[in-house]
Short mmCIF file of C-alpha atoms and ligand atoms in Angstrom, two decimals:
data_model
loop_
_atom_site.label_atom_id
_atom_site.label_comp_id
_atom_site.label_asym_id
_atom_site.label_seq_id
_atom_site.Cartn_x
_atom_site.Cartn_y
_atom_site.Cartn_z
CA UNK A 1 65.80 36.32 15.02
CA UNK A 2 69.11 37.74 16.22
CA UNK A 3 70.71 34.31 16.53
CA UNK A 4 70.27 33.50 12.86
CA UNK A 5 72.75 36.24 11.95
CA UNK A 6 75.34 34.98 14.44
CA UNK A 7 78.75 34.70 12.75
CA UNK A 8 80.38 31.29 13.03
CA UNK A 9 82.65 31.36 16.08
CA UNK A 10 84.87 29.05 18.04
CA UNK A 11 83.07 25.95 19.33
CA UNK A 12 83.56 24.98 22.98
CA UNK A 13 86.63 22.77 23.62
CA UNK A 14 86.07 19.05 23.12
CA UNK A 15 87.26 17.13 26.15
CA UNK A 16 90.29 15.02 25.35
CA UNK A 17 89.29 11.38 25.51
CA UNK A 18 90.21 8.38 23.44
CA UNK A 19 88.25 8.53 20.19
CA UNK A 20 84.79 6.96 19.88
CA UNK A 21 84.29 5.35 23.29
CA UNK A 22 86.16 7.73 25.59
CA UNK A 23 83.35 10.21 25.97
CA UNK A 24 80.76 7.54 26.44
CA UNK A 25 82.79 5.85 29.18
CA UNK A 26 83.23 9.17 30.96
CA UNK A 27 79.53 9.86 30.60
CA UNK A 28 78.44 6.46 31.91
CA UNK A 29 80.77 6.75 34.92
CA UNK A 30 78.48 9.56 35.95
CA UNK A 31 77.93 13.08 34.73
CA UNK A 32 78.86 14.68 38.06
CA UNK A 33 82.28 13.01 38.11
CA UNK A 34 82.77 14.01 34.49
CA UNK A 35 81.98 17.65 35.24
CA UNK A 36 84.18 17.65 38.34
CA UNK A 37 87.12 16.45 36.21
CA UNK A 38 86.46 18.59 33.14
CA UNK A 39 85.44 21.92 34.73
CA UNK A 40 88.84 22.81 36.31
CA UNK A 41 90.59 22.03 33.04
CA UNK A 42 88.18 23.36 30.39
CA UNK A 43 86.03 25.88 32.27
CA UNK A 44 82.33 26.61 32.00
CA UNK A 45 81.66 25.31 28.48
CA UNK A 46 82.98 22.08 26.99
CA UNK A 47 81.82 19.33 24.68
CA UNK A 48 81.81 15.58 25.29
CA UNK A 49 81.52 13.23 22.30
CA UNK A 50 79.16 10.31 22.99
CA UNK A 51 78.76 7.94 20.00
CA UNK A 52 77.87 10.18 17.05
CA UNK A 53 76.41 12.87 19.38
CA UNK A 54 78.06 15.90 20.89
CA UNK A 55 76.95 16.94 24.37
CA UNK A 56 77.91 20.48 25.32
CA UNK A 57 77.94 21.15 29.05
CA UNK A 58 77.20 24.65 30.27
CA UNK A 59 78.33 25.00 33.87
CA UNK A 60 77.06 27.70 36.22
CA UNK A 61 74.68 30.68 35.87
CA UNK A 62 76.75 32.86 33.49
CA UNK A 63 76.73 30.49 30.52
CA UNK A 64 73.35 28.80 31.27
CA UNK A 65 71.07 31.78 30.79
CA UNK A 66 70.14 31.08 27.17
CA UNK A 67 69.45 27.42 28.06
CA UNK A 68 66.54 28.54 30.23
CA UNK A 69 65.32 31.49 28.19
CA UNK A 70 65.49 30.04 24.66
CA UNK A 71 62.31 29.46 22.71
CA UNK A 72 61.41 25.92 21.69
CA UNK A 73 62.37 26.67 18.08
CA UNK A 74 65.89 27.51 19.26
CA UNK A 75 66.38 24.73 21.80
CA UNK A 76 63.89 21.95 22.36
CA UNK A 77 63.19 19.16 24.82
CA UNK A 78 61.35 16.82 22.46
CA UNK A 79 64.40 15.00 21.04
CA UNK A 80 66.15 14.55 24.37
CA UNK A 81 63.12 13.52 26.45
CA UNK A 82 61.37 11.50 23.71
CA UNK A 83 62.36 8.25 25.42
CA UNK A 84 59.38 8.88 27.75
CA UNK A 85 56.86 8.30 24.94
CA UNK A 86 56.27 4.57 25.61
CA UNK A 87 55.60 5.42 29.27
CA UNK A 88 53.40 8.49 28.83
CA UNK A 89 51.70 7.25 25.63
CA UNK A 90 51.07 8.62 22.17
CA UNK A 91 49.74 12.07 21.38
CA UNK A 92 50.93 13.86 24.50
CA UNK A 93 53.88 15.94 25.74
CA UNK A 94 57.02 14.70 23.95
CA UNK A 95 55.10 12.97 21.15
CA UNK A 96 53.50 16.19 19.82
CA UNK A 97 54.75 19.41 18.24
CA UNK A 98 55.61 22.21 20.65
CA UNK A 99 52.45 24.19 19.93
CA UNK A 100 50.17 21.28 20.85
CA UNK A 101 52.35 20.63 23.86
CA UNK A 102 51.98 24.23 25.01
CA UNK A 103 48.21 23.85 24.80
CA UNK A 104 48.36 20.64 26.82
CA UNK A 105 50.42 22.37 29.49
CA UNK A 106 47.87 25.15 29.57
CA UNK A 107 45.31 22.47 30.51
CA UNK A 108 47.55 21.48 33.39
CA UNK A 109 48.09 25.11 34.41
CA UNK A 110 44.30 25.40 34.75
CA UNK A 111 44.34 22.65 37.34
CA UNK A 112 46.97 24.52 39.38
CA UNK A 113 45.15 27.83 39.81
CA UNK A 114 45.12 29.02 43.39
CA UNK A 115 41.53 27.96 44.21
CA UNK A 116 42.40 24.46 43.02
CA UNK A 117 45.67 24.40 44.99
CA UNK A 118 43.70 25.36 48.09
CA UNK A 119 41.51 22.30 47.61
CA UNK A 120 44.53 20.03 47.08
CA UNK A 121 46.06 21.27 50.35
CA UNK A 122 42.91 20.08 52.15
CA UNK A 123 43.44 16.63 50.61
CA UNK A 124 47.16 16.64 51.46
CA UNK A 125 46.45 17.45 55.11
CA UNK A 126 43.85 14.68 55.39
CA UNK A 127 46.15 12.10 53.79
CA UNK A 128 49.07 13.11 56.06
CA UNK A 129 46.95 12.95 59.25
CA UNK A 130 45.55 9.53 58.36
CA UNK A 131 48.96 8.20 57.37
CA UNK A 132 50.89 9.30 60.46
CA UNK A 133 48.03 8.27 62.77
CA UNK A 134 49.09 4.71 61.89
CA UNK A 135 52.62 5.18 63.27
CA UNK A 136 53.18 3.87 66.81
CA UNK A 137 54.27 5.90 69.84
CA UNK A 138 57.85 5.24 68.93
CA UNK A 139 59.75 3.28 66.34
CA UNK A 140 62.06 3.34 63.35
CA UNK A 141 61.13 4.01 59.73
CA UNK A 142 62.89 4.36 56.44
CA UNK A 143 61.99 7.96 55.69
CA UNK A 144 62.24 7.63 51.90
CA UNK A 145 59.95 4.59 51.82
CA UNK A 146 57.42 6.16 54.19
CA UNK A 147 57.25 9.56 52.49
CA UNK A 148 57.11 7.98 49.01
CA UNK A 149 54.12 5.94 50.14
CA UNK A 150 52.34 9.00 51.53
CA UNK A 151 53.05 11.04 48.41
CA UNK A 152 51.64 8.29 46.17
CA UNK A 153 48.46 8.36 48.27
CA UNK A 154 48.19 12.13 48.03
CA UNK A 155 49.00 12.21 44.32
CA UNK A 156 46.37 9.63 43.58
CA UNK A 157 43.78 11.69 45.47
CA UNK A 158 44.68 15.08 43.89
CA UNK A 159 45.67 13.93 40.41
CA UNK A 160 44.12 10.57 39.58
CA UNK A 161 40.90 11.21 41.49
CA UNK A 162 38.49 9.80 44.01
CA UNK A 163 37.59 6.60 42.14
CA UNK A 164 41.22 5.49 41.96
CA UNK A 165 42.08 6.57 45.52
CA UNK A 166 39.05 4.92 47.11
CA UNK A 167 38.47 1.72 45.13
CA UNK A 168 41.30 1.01 42.69
CA UNK A 169 44.31 2.21 44.65
CA UNK A 170 46.37 -0.97 45.05
CA UNK A 171 45.72 -2.15 41.50
CA UNK A 172 46.72 1.19 39.99
CA UNK A 173 49.76 1.56 42.29
CA UNK A 174 51.09 -1.83 41.15
CA UNK A 175 50.68 -0.85 37.50
CA UNK A 176 52.28 2.57 38.02
CA UNK A 177 55.16 0.79 39.76
CA UNK A 178 55.69 -1.43 36.67
CA UNK A 179 55.60 1.65 34.44
CA UNK A 180 58.18 3.29 36.66
CA UNK A 181 60.48 0.26 36.70
CA UNK A 182 60.22 0.18 32.93
CA UNK A 183 62.45 3.21 32.75
CA UNK A 184 66.07 2.08 33.08
CA UNK A 185 69.23 3.84 31.83
CA UNK A 186 69.13 1.70 28.66
CA UNK A 187 65.66 3.12 27.89
CA UNK A 188 67.16 6.56 27.35
CA UNK A 189 69.08 5.31 24.30
CA UNK A 190 66.82 2.37 23.32
CA UNK A 191 63.28 2.93 24.65
CA UNK A 192 61.87 -0.01 22.67
CA UNK A 193 64.64 -2.57 23.34
CA UNK A 194 63.03 -6.01 23.85
CA UNK A 195 63.81 -6.43 27.55
CA UNK A 196 61.60 -7.70 30.37
CA UNK A 197 61.31 -4.27 32.05
CA UNK A 198 59.94 -2.76 28.81
CA UNK A 199 57.50 -5.65 28.27
CA UNK A 200 56.10 -5.15 31.76
CA UNK A 201 55.94 -1.40 31.17
CA UNK A 202 53.91 -1.83 27.97
CA UNK A 203 51.54 -4.32 29.60
CA UNK A 204 50.99 -2.00 32.59
CA UNK A 205 50.35 0.98 30.28
CA UNK A 206 47.63 -1.05 28.46
CA UNK A 207 45.97 -2.18 31.69
CA UNK A 208 45.96 1.38 33.05
CA UNK A 209 44.31 2.54 29.83
CA UNK A 210 41.49 0.00 30.34
CA UNK A 211 40.96 1.14 33.95
CA UNK A 212 40.91 4.84 33.09
CA UNK A 213 38.61 4.24 30.13
CA UNK A 214 35.98 3.01 32.60
CA UNK A 215 36.56 5.81 35.12
CA UNK A 216 36.42 8.55 32.48
CA UNK A 217 33.36 7.00 30.83
CA UNK A 218 31.69 6.81 34.24
CA UNK A 219 32.24 10.53 34.83
CA UNK A 220 31.11 11.50 31.35
CA UNK A 221 27.90 9.44 31.69
CA UNK A 222 26.96 10.47 35.23
CA UNK A 223 27.97 14.11 34.69
CA UNK A 224 29.94 13.91 37.96
CA UNK A 225 32.49 16.70 38.41
CA UNK A 226 35.37 16.13 40.81
CA UNK A 227 37.95 18.64 42.11
CA UNK A 228 40.99 16.83 40.68
CA UNK A 229 43.46 17.08 37.81
CA UNK A 230 41.77 14.18 36.00
CA UNK A 231 38.63 16.31 35.70
CA UNK A 232 40.58 19.22 34.18
CA UNK A 233 41.96 16.94 31.47
CA UNK A 234 38.52 15.43 30.78
CA UNK A 235 36.99 18.90 30.39
CA UNK A 236 39.92 20.42 28.48
CA UNK A 237 39.37 21.76 24.96
CA UNK A 238 41.99 22.72 22.39
CA UNK A 239 41.52 26.10 20.71
CA UNK A 240 39.82 24.36 17.78
CA UNK A 241 37.26 22.81 20.16
CA UNK A 242 38.62 19.23 20.02
CA UNK A 243 39.43 17.37 23.20
CA UNK A 244 41.88 14.80 24.55
CA UNK A 245 41.04 11.13 23.91
CA UNK A 246 40.69 8.96 27.02
CA UNK A 247 44.14 7.53 26.35
CA UNK A 248 45.63 11.03 26.10
CA UNK A 249 43.91 12.05 29.35
CA UNK A 250 45.73 9.12 30.94
CA UNK A 251 48.98 10.11 29.18
CA UNK A 252 48.83 13.59 30.66
CA UNK A 253 48.12 12.20 34.12
CA UNK A 254 51.07 9.83 33.91
CA UNK A 255 53.34 12.68 32.79
CA UNK A 256 52.30 14.84 35.72
CA UNK A 257 52.47 11.95 38.18
CA UNK A 258 56.01 11.10 37.06
CA UNK A 259 57.11 14.76 37.19
CA UNK A 260 56.03 15.06 40.81
CA UNK A 261 56.39 11.66 42.46
CA UNK A 262 60.09 10.85 42.98
CA UNK A 263 61.10 14.51 42.94
CA UNK A 264 58.80 15.37 45.88
CA UNK A 265 59.46 12.13 47.83
CA UNK A 266 63.20 12.67 47.55
CA UNK A 267 63.10 16.36 48.46
CA UNK A 268 60.87 15.77 51.49
CA UNK A 269 63.25 13.00 52.61
CA UNK A 270 66.40 15.14 52.25
CA UNK A 271 64.65 18.01 54.05
CA UNK A 272 64.05 15.71 57.01
CA UNK A 273 67.43 13.98 56.94
CA UNK A 274 69.47 17.18 56.66
CA UNK A 275 67.44 19.02 59.30
CA UNK A 276 67.66 16.09 61.72
CA UNK A 277 71.40 15.68 61.04
CA UNK A 278 71.85 19.36 61.98
CA UNK A 279 69.25 19.19 64.72
CA UNK A 280 70.83 21.53 67.29
CA UNK A 281 71.20 24.27 64.71
CA UNK A 282 68.04 23.78 62.64
CA UNK A 283 65.28 22.36 64.86
CA UNK A 284 64.90 25.29 67.31
CA UNK A 285 63.93 27.59 64.42
CA UNK A 286 61.61 25.06 62.85
CA UNK A 287 59.89 24.24 66.13
CA UNK A 288 59.55 27.88 67.11
CA UNK A 289 57.91 28.60 63.78
CA UNK A 290 55.38 25.78 64.28
CA UNK A 291 54.62 27.04 67.82
CA UNK A 292 54.12 30.60 66.56
CA UNK A 293 51.84 29.45 63.77
CA UNK A 294 49.83 27.27 66.19
CA UNK A 295 49.51 30.15 68.64
CA UNK A 296 47.92 32.14 65.82
CA UNK A 297 45.81 29.50 64.05
CA UNK A 298 45.51 26.53 66.41
CA UNK A 299 45.94 23.08 64.88
CA UNK A 300 44.47 24.10 61.54
CA UNK A 301 46.57 23.91 58.38
CA UNK A 302 45.59 25.37 55.04
CA UNK A 303 47.21 26.98 52.02
CA UNK A 304 47.65 30.43 53.61
CA UNK A 305 48.93 29.04 56.89
CA UNK A 306 51.52 26.90 55.07
CA UNK A 307 52.54 30.00 53.13
CA UNK A 308 53.53 31.65 56.43
CA UNK A 309 56.14 28.98 57.20
CA UNK A 310 59.31 30.62 55.86
CA UNK A 311 61.78 28.69 58.03
CA UNK A 312 60.41 25.42 56.70
CA UNK A 313 60.37 26.81 53.17
CA UNK A 314 64.08 27.65 53.33
CA UNK A 315 64.92 24.22 54.77
CA UNK A 316 63.19 22.59 51.80
CA UNK A 317 64.86 24.93 49.34
CA UNK A 318 68.27 24.28 50.88
CA UNK A 319 67.71 20.50 50.71
CA UNK A 320 66.89 20.96 47.04
CA UNK A 321 70.00 23.07 46.53
CA UNK A 322 72.28 20.40 47.98
CA UNK A 323 70.44 17.45 46.45
CA UNK A 324 68.37 18.34 43.39
CA UNK A 325 66.74 15.09 42.22
CA UNK A 326 67.06 16.09 38.55
CA UNK A 327 70.83 16.39 38.31
CA UNK A 328 70.97 17.16 34.58
CA UNK A 329 68.64 19.06 32.30
CA UNK A 330 68.92 18.60 28.55
CA UNK A 331 67.96 20.33 25.32
CA UNK A 332 68.63 19.88 21.62
CA UNK A 333 70.20 22.96 19.99
CA UNK A 334 68.49 24.02 16.72
CA UNK A 335 69.92 27.52 16.37
CA UNK A 336 73.60 28.21 17.22
CA UNK A 337 74.11 30.59 20.12
CA UNK A 338 77.01 32.35 21.77
CA UNK A 339 78.05 31.99 25.39
CA UNK A 340 80.57 34.18 27.22
CA UNK A 341 82.35 32.72 30.22
CA UNK A 342 83.16 34.62 33.43
CA UNK A 343 86.74 34.92 32.09
CA UNK A 344 85.44 36.65 28.96
CA UNK A 345 85.99 33.75 26.53
CA UNK A 346 83.34 33.44 23.82
CA UNK A 347 82.12 30.22 22.22
CA UNK A 348 79.38 29.36 19.78
CA UNK A 349 77.38 26.23 20.56
CA UNK A 350 76.66 24.64 17.17
CA UNK A 351 73.31 23.47 15.86
CA UNK A 352 72.76 19.75 16.46
CA UNK A 353 74.56 19.59 19.80
CA UNK A 354 72.76 18.29 22.86
CA UNK A 355 73.10 20.95 25.54
CA UNK A 356 73.29 20.00 29.23
CA UNK A 357 73.23 22.02 32.40
CA UNK A 358 73.42 20.59 35.89
CA UNK A 359 71.54 21.78 38.99
CA UNK A 360 73.59 19.36 41.12
CA UNK A 361 76.92 20.80 39.97
CA UNK A 362 75.89 24.46 39.72
CA UNK A 363 74.43 24.43 43.23
CA UNK A 364 77.79 23.46 44.72
CA UNK A 365 79.93 26.12 43.06
CA UNK A 366 81.98 28.33 45.40
CA UNK A 367 81.47 31.19 42.96
CA UNK A 368 77.70 31.04 43.60
CA UNK A 369 77.16 29.79 47.16
CA UNK A 370 79.14 30.34 50.36
CA UNK A 371 80.26 27.06 51.96
CA UNK A 372 78.28 25.12 49.36
CA UNK A 373 78.67 21.78 51.17
CA UNK A 374 77.07 23.06 54.38
CA UNK A 375 73.30 22.89 55.00
CA UNK A 376 72.49 26.57 55.62
CA UNK A 377 68.81 27.42 54.97
CA UNK A 378 69.45 30.99 56.13
CA UNK A 379 71.43 31.68 52.93
CA UNK A 380 68.07 32.31 51.24
CA UNK A 381 66.89 34.81 53.86
CA UNK A 382 67.17 38.56 54.09
CA UNK A 383 68.03 41.45 51.81
CA UNK A 384 70.45 39.70 49.50
CA UNK A 385 69.72 35.98 49.32
CA UNK A 386 72.58 34.06 47.72
CA UNK A 387 70.44 32.74 44.88
CA UNK A 388 69.26 36.19 43.76
CA UNK A 389 72.68 37.53 42.85
CA UNK A 390 72.59 36.14 39.31
CA UNK A 391 69.98 34.69 36.96
CA UNK A 392 69.57 30.91 37.20
CA UNK A 393 71.69 30.39 40.32
CA UNK A 394 69.02 28.18 41.86
CA UNK A 395 67.78 25.70 39.28
CA UNK A 396 66.39 22.82 41.37
CA UNK A 397 63.03 23.53 39.71
CA UNK A 398 64.66 24.52 36.43
CA UNK A 399 63.98 28.11 35.39
CA UNK A 400 62.55 30.34 32.69
CA UNK A 401 60.51 28.99 29.83
CA UNK A 402 60.24 25.40 31.08
CA UNK A 403 60.58 25.95 34.81
CA UNK A 404 58.65 23.51 36.99
CA UNK A 405 54.89 24.00 36.86
CA UNK A 406 54.42 22.01 40.05
CA UNK A 407 56.71 24.10 42.28
CA UNK A 408 53.97 25.52 44.54
CA UNK A 409 52.19 22.16 44.64
CA UNK A 410 55.47 20.51 45.70
CA UNK A 411 56.22 23.07 48.44
CA UNK A 412 52.67 22.72 49.77
CA UNK A 413 52.97 18.92 49.81
CA UNK A 414 56.33 18.90 51.59
CA UNK A 415 55.33 21.62 54.06
CA UNK A 416 52.12 19.74 54.91
CA UNK A 417 54.18 16.66 55.74
CA UNK A 418 56.89 18.36 57.80
CA UNK A 419 54.64 20.73 59.70
CA UNK A 420 52.61 17.70 60.80
CA UNK A 421 55.75 15.74 61.72
CA UNK A 422 57.36 18.65 63.60
CA UNK A 423 54.20 19.17 65.63
CA UNK A 424 53.73 15.52 66.55
CA UNK A 425 57.11 13.77 66.70
CA UNK A 426 60.68 14.04 67.84
CA UNK A 427 63.37 12.54 65.55
CA UNK A 428 66.88 11.09 65.69
CA UNK A 429 69.00 9.91 62.78
CA UNK A 430 69.93 6.20 62.94
CA UNK A 431 73.39 5.81 61.41
CA UNK A 432 75.11 8.25 59.09
CA UNK A 433 73.53 10.70 56.66
CA UNK A 434 73.12 8.70 53.40
CA UNK A 435 74.99 9.51 50.19
CA UNK A 436 73.14 10.37 46.96
CA UNK A 437 72.51 7.41 44.68
CA UNK A 438 73.68 8.57 41.25
CA UNK A 439 72.61 5.29 39.64
CA UNK A 440 68.95 6.29 39.64
CA UNK A 441 67.22 8.24 36.86
CA UNK A 442 65.99 10.61 39.54
CA UNK A 443 68.70 10.95 42.16
CA UNK A 444 67.73 10.40 45.80
CA UNK A 445 69.45 9.26 48.99
CA UNK A 446 70.81 5.71 49.11
CA UNK A 447 68.95 3.34 51.39
CA UNK A 448 68.77 3.02 54.35
CA UNK A 449 67.30 6.39 55.38
CA UNK A 450 66.39 5.22 58.85
CA UNK A 451 65.17 7.62 61.50
CA UNK A 452 63.89 6.95 65.00
CA UNK A 453 60.70 8.77 65.96
CA UNK A 454 58.95 9.38 69.24
CA UNK A 455 55.44 10.76 69.48
CA UNK A 456 55.06 13.99 71.45
CA UNK A 457 53.09 17.22 71.24
CA UNK A 458 54.99 20.39 70.49
C1 HEM B 1 59.53 20.76 35.12
C2 HEM B 1 61.88 19.78 39.26
C3 HEM B 1 57.65 18.69 41.43
C4 HEM B 1 55.38 19.23 37.20
C5 HEM B 1 60.53 20.61 36.06
C6 HEM B 1 61.93 20.91 35.85
C7 HEM B 1 62.57 20.61 37.00
C8 HEM B 1 61.60 20.15 37.96
C9 HEM B 1 64.07 20.74 37.26
C10 HEM B 1 62.54 21.47 34.57
C11 HEM B 1 62.99 20.39 33.61
C12 HEM B 1 63.77 20.93 32.43
O1 HEM B 1 64.03 22.13 32.34
O2 HEM B 1 64.17 20.12 31.58
C13 HEM B 1 60.92 19.41 40.20
C14 HEM B 1 61.21 19.12 41.60
C15 HEM B 1 60.02 18.83 42.21
C16 HEM B 1 58.99 18.92 41.20
C17 HEM B 1 62.61 19.13 42.22
C18 HEM B 1 59.73 18.49 43.66
C19 HEM B 1 60.45 18.87 44.68
C20 HEM B 1 56.67 18.73 40.47
C21 HEM B 1 55.29 18.43 40.71
C22 HEM B 1 54.65 18.55 39.52
C23 HEM B 1 55.65 18.96 38.53
C24 HEM B 1 54.70 18.04 42.06
C25 HEM B 1 53.19 18.36 39.20
C26 HEM B 1 52.22 18.36 40.07
C27 HEM B 1 56.31 19.69 36.29
C28 HEM B 1 55.99 19.97 34.89
C29 HEM B 1 57.20 20.41 34.29
C30 HEM B 1 58.21 20.38 35.33
C31 HEM B 1 54.64 19.80 34.22
C32 HEM B 1 57.41 20.79 32.82
C33 HEM B 1 57.34 22.27 32.59
C34 HEM B 1 57.66 22.62 31.14
O3 HEM B 1 58.35 21.86 30.46
O4 HEM B 1 57.21 23.67 30.67
N1 HEM B 1 60.34 20.17 37.37
N2 HEM B 1 59.59 19.27 39.99
N3 HEM B 1 56.86 19.05 39.15
N4 HEM B 1 57.64 19.95 36.51
FE1 HEM B 1 58.58 19.73 38.28
#
């Protein structure tokens, strides 16, 4: 391993704060603010002391490469994301060694093969049509609330399965909501603190386990095979032939559900809000694309037809550039590594540091994107798209070894929604474009996200 022979070098500068609490106060005020203050002074690599920990920030593509490429033995997620264990459950994802985890993710990869994705798109289209059929001829909606609701419906159909979607939907949604609300900023440092939110979380996790026990047992006894992610986890076998327990099947489902729920709801909302806010510039292209696709395929939508919608794709990608819902990605450093800044300075990040990189900050750097605060989907088009000029310029889905496994699923989901909406409605923004809400664990637009819609055929 080349890194093990690395000579000790200069550590990144430690940001000057009052001892002990300074770093923590800076950190709690919000990581984006902290980076905005520290970056001009210290550059692309600096360390923030928080309690007894050291968090080293790596800002921008040049110094972040190793973060994304490193093997789990060099930099791992387990320690920094372990606070999810009470939510996901024992024996899965961040509660197992990285080899077991890799096997578990292989199970999930099996459920995302292209024939399976094609089936999910069919379910997404059906859910979207049913959902928007209930809207009136005109009215106002909070886009984030509406799209979150639709995405929960779709996720329960594709991931949790028919039994849950058709007969246990409201019960399971309430329990998943309690699980979700059981993750508050305090949980990151103290996941088992005796607070009401955690008590509700633990109770909901138990009740979900009882429900899924029955559903899984039912499938095993009847021999029924369904085209959903639940089925893949039921059928999955480790290399040694053993399988997931019912509780671990549920744990995997919760992990996948949580990875895709808020992230997709938020990104589909920003896509809509930003496109509507720039309607004159953006809508003609989007509407023309829908018309062209309809001229070719009629009203039908499937995986391949969605894949033709490049204009919509770039709008989604640009929304994700400006407002990535995961604003900070973290790792624990086990093997020291060297970074070289754009100015040629070299630092060694020591073993034991937490390492952080930020999609939200990196995506707004002048060095990487032209006019970074302007919504310009066309920056991704053509011969030399702005994100392809350096490795890890676009990290809304992460990158490299632990890049998002649900990226295609997410694009398909969001494209299904917006192609339906573009074909059937006209939109106006009510009020100003909302600001991002940095208080949340997953960062979305602040409420209200009100839009006015009017039914029409394109
Ligand atoms: C990983 C973003 C949708 C499943 C990630 C990571 C990011 C991300 C940034 C990397 C985390 C890290 O490096 O620490 C997003 C966004 C989404 C989205 C912005 C929607 C717009 C989904 C969906 C699913 C999913 C729909 C599942 C159906 C996963 C999984 C991983 C992951 C399993 C872990 C991969 C690994 O650690 O090897 N996602 N995600 N994501 N995502 Fe997504």
